[in-house]
Tab-separated table of C-alpha atoms in Angstrom:
chain	number	residue	atom	x	y	z
Z	1	UNK	CA	12.999	76.513	38.207
Z	2	UNK	CA	13.861	80.142	38.870
Z	3	UNK	CA	15.350	81.856	35.798
Z	4	UNK	CA	18.857	83.249	35.986
Z	5	UNK	CA	19.111	87.045	36.101
Z	6	UNK	CA	22.415	88.864	35.689
Z	7	UNK	CA	23.406	92.459	36.343
Z	8	UNK	CA	26.651	94.398	36.298
Z	9	UNK	CA	27.966	97.576	37.859
Z	10	UNK	CA	31.405	99.175	37.956
Z	11	UNK	CA	33.457	99.197	41.126
Z	12	UNK	CA	35.266	102.277	42.410
Z	13	UNK	CA	38.500	103.571	40.906
Z	14	UNK	CA	41.873	102.577	42.313
Z	15	UNK	CA	42.870	99.030	43.241
Z	16	UNK	CA	39.183	98.070	43.410
Z	17	UNK	CA	38.440	99.219	39.836
Z	18	UNK	CA	36.661	96.360	38.160
Z	19	UNK	CA	33.089	95.123	38.050
Z	20	UNK	CA	30.533	93.482	40.283
Z	21	UNK	CA	28.208	91.013	38.606
Z	22	UNK	CA	25.048	90.042	40.453
Z	23	UNK	CA	23.707	86.542	39.899
Z	24	UNK	CA	20.101	85.815	40.869
Z	25	UNK	CA	18.051	82.636	40.462
Z	26	UNK	CA	19.222	79.087	39.789
Z	27	UNK	CA	22.476	78.206	38.020
Z	28	UNK	CA	22.564	74.841	36.269
Z	29	UNK	CA	23.420	73.088	33.004
Z	30	UNK	CA	20.617	74.937	31.230
Z	31	UNK	CA	22.044	78.419	31.798
Z	32	UNK	CA	25.666	78.081	32.979
Z	33	UNK	CA	26.947	79.035	29.520
Z	34	UNK	CA	24.895	82.242	29.743
Z	35	UNK	CA	26.708	83.215	32.942
Z	36	UNK	CA	30.143	82.413	31.542
Z	37	UNK	CA	29.435	84.388	28.373
Z	38	UNK	CA	28.076	87.356	30.340
Z	39	UNK	CA	31.126	87.414	32.598
Z	40	UNK	CA	33.392	87.291	29.551
Z	41	UNK	CA	31.659	90.322	28.033
Z	42	UNK	CA	31.427	92.422	31.186
Z	43	UNK	CA	34.677	91.943	33.097
Z	44	UNK	CA	37.887	93.889	32.596
Z	45	UNK	CA	40.980	91.673	32.140
Z	46	UNK	CA	43.569	92.195	34.852
Z	47	UNK	CA	41.058	93.840	37.192
Z	48	UNK	CA	39.029	92.535	40.140
Z	49	UNK	CA	35.761	90.740	39.537
Z	50	UNK	CA	33.201	90.386	42.322
Z	51	UNK	CA	30.341	87.943	41.865
Z	52	UNK	CA	27.429	88.877	44.121
Z	53	UNK	CA	25.789	85.509	44.736
Z	54	UNK	CA	23.327	86.754	47.353
Z	55	UNK	CA	20.424	86.030	45.014
Z	56	UNK	CA	21.712	82.658	43.793
Z	57	UNK	CA	19.409	80.037	45.317
Z	58	UNK	CA	20.790	76.918	43.609
Z	59	UNK	CA	23.943	75.865	41.768
Z	60	UNK	CA	24.790	72.462	40.291
Z	61	UNK	CA	28.173	71.069	39.248
Z	62	UNK	CA	27.967	72.844	35.879
Z	63	UNK	CA	27.760	76.178	37.673
Z	64	UNK	CA	30.663	75.145	39.876
Z	65	UNK	CA	32.752	74.410	36.784
Z	66	UNK	CA	31.931	77.859	35.389
Z	67	UNK	CA	33.192	79.474	38.600
Z	68	UNK	CA	36.402	77.444	38.437
Z	69	UNK	CA	37.013	78.296	34.772
Z	70	UNK	CA	36.338	81.988	35.402
Z	71	UNK	CA	38.638	81.910	38.437
Z	72	UNK	CA	41.455	80.417	36.355
Z	73	UNK	CA	40.985	82.873	33.493
Z	74	UNK	CA	40.815	85.914	35.790
Z	75	UNK	CA	44.017	84.841	37.564
Z	76	UNK	CA	45.860	84.145	34.293
Z	77	UNK	CA	45.090	87.712	33.237
Z	78	UNK	CA	46.329	89.206	36.519
Z	79	UNK	CA	42.973	89.870	38.169
Z	80	UNK	CA	41.206	88.498	41.207
Z	81	UNK	CA	37.833	86.792	41.611
Z	82	UNK	CA	35.810	87.385	44.757
Z	83	UNK	CA	32.540	85.670	45.624
Z	84	UNK	CA	30.209	87.582	47.923
Z	85	UNK	CA	27.111	86.730	49.971
Z	86	UNK	CA	27.051	83.037	49.025
Z	87	UNK	CA	23.795	81.448	50.210
Z	88	UNK	CA	23.354	78.053	51.878
Z	89	UNK	CA	22.867	75.661	48.933
Z	90	UNK	CA	25.629	77.074	46.708
Z	91	UNK	CA	27.888	77.359	49.778
Z	92	UNK	CA	27.318	73.699	50.591
Z	93	UNK	CA	28.380	72.661	47.072
Z	94	UNK	CA	31.532	74.793	47.361
Z	95	UNK	CA	32.307	73.234	50.748
Z	96	UNK	CA	31.753	69.550	49.923
Z	97	UNK	CA	33.870	69.875	46.775
Z	98	UNK	CA	36.584	71.650	48.815
Z	99	UNK	CA	36.471	74.640	46.486
Z	100	UNK	CA	35.398	76.955	49.331
Z	101	UNK	CA	38.956	77.297	50.655
Z	102	UNK	CA	40.465	77.828	47.191
Z	103	UNK	CA	38.422	80.945	46.373
Z	104	UNK	CA	38.184	84.406	47.932
Z	105	UNK	CA	34.746	84.291	49.551
Z	106	UNK	CA	33.275	87.165	51.553
Z	107	UNK	CA	30.138	87.329	53.712
Z	108	UNK	CA	28.805	90.392	51.875
Z	109	UNK	CA	29.444	92.566	48.848
Z	110	UNK	CA	30.693	95.320	51.145
Z	111	UNK	CA	33.238	92.935	52.694
Z	112	UNK	CA	34.445	92.006	49.195
Z	113	UNK	CA	34.824	95.667	48.223
Z	114	UNK	CA	36.671	96.387	51.466
Z	115	UNK	CA	39.052	93.488	50.774
Z	116	UNK	CA	39.725	94.895	47.300
Z	117	UNK	CA	40.549	98.329	48.667
Z	118	UNK	CA	43.153	96.747	50.951
Z	119	UNK	CA	44.757	94.636	48.220
Z	120	UNK	CA	47.775	95.796	46.216
Z	121	UNK	CA	47.012	97.161	42.762
Z	122	UNK	CA	47.368	94.669	39.904
Z	123	UNK	CA	50.562	94.915	37.887
Z	124	UNK	CA	49.439	95.551	34.346
Z	125	UNK	CA	51.619	96.045	31.322
Z	126	UNK	CA	54.948	95.111	32.866
Z	127	UNK	CA	57.378	93.548	30.479
Z	128	UNK	CA	60.361	91.479	31.596
Z	129	UNK	CA	63.708	93.224	31.406
Z	130	UNK	CA	66.339	91.705	29.280
């Protein structure tokens, strides 16, 4: 088994301001909680989150559930989740579970960043009038 390695870097200012988290190795029941915890510590609520999965060689259903929970939490807080550079085995799991079409998936990290720069800025701090 290849250990899971995680890294984080900020994204540019403007609509793309957020973080990119790189995920390398194998994601399974033994380390999925580590990824979810790391994402929780590193991301900025209401801002974009890009997961660079170019180094992720394997993902089981536990890893898939982490991605779905993170996706739901990011959306509830007004942000967006983008997956980038998804390799064959993780991509196959996303496709056979029909999750592939429900997420924003890009062929590369650069494509994800470009998509963010073309998206409208998140609406933070707006209160309903009344």
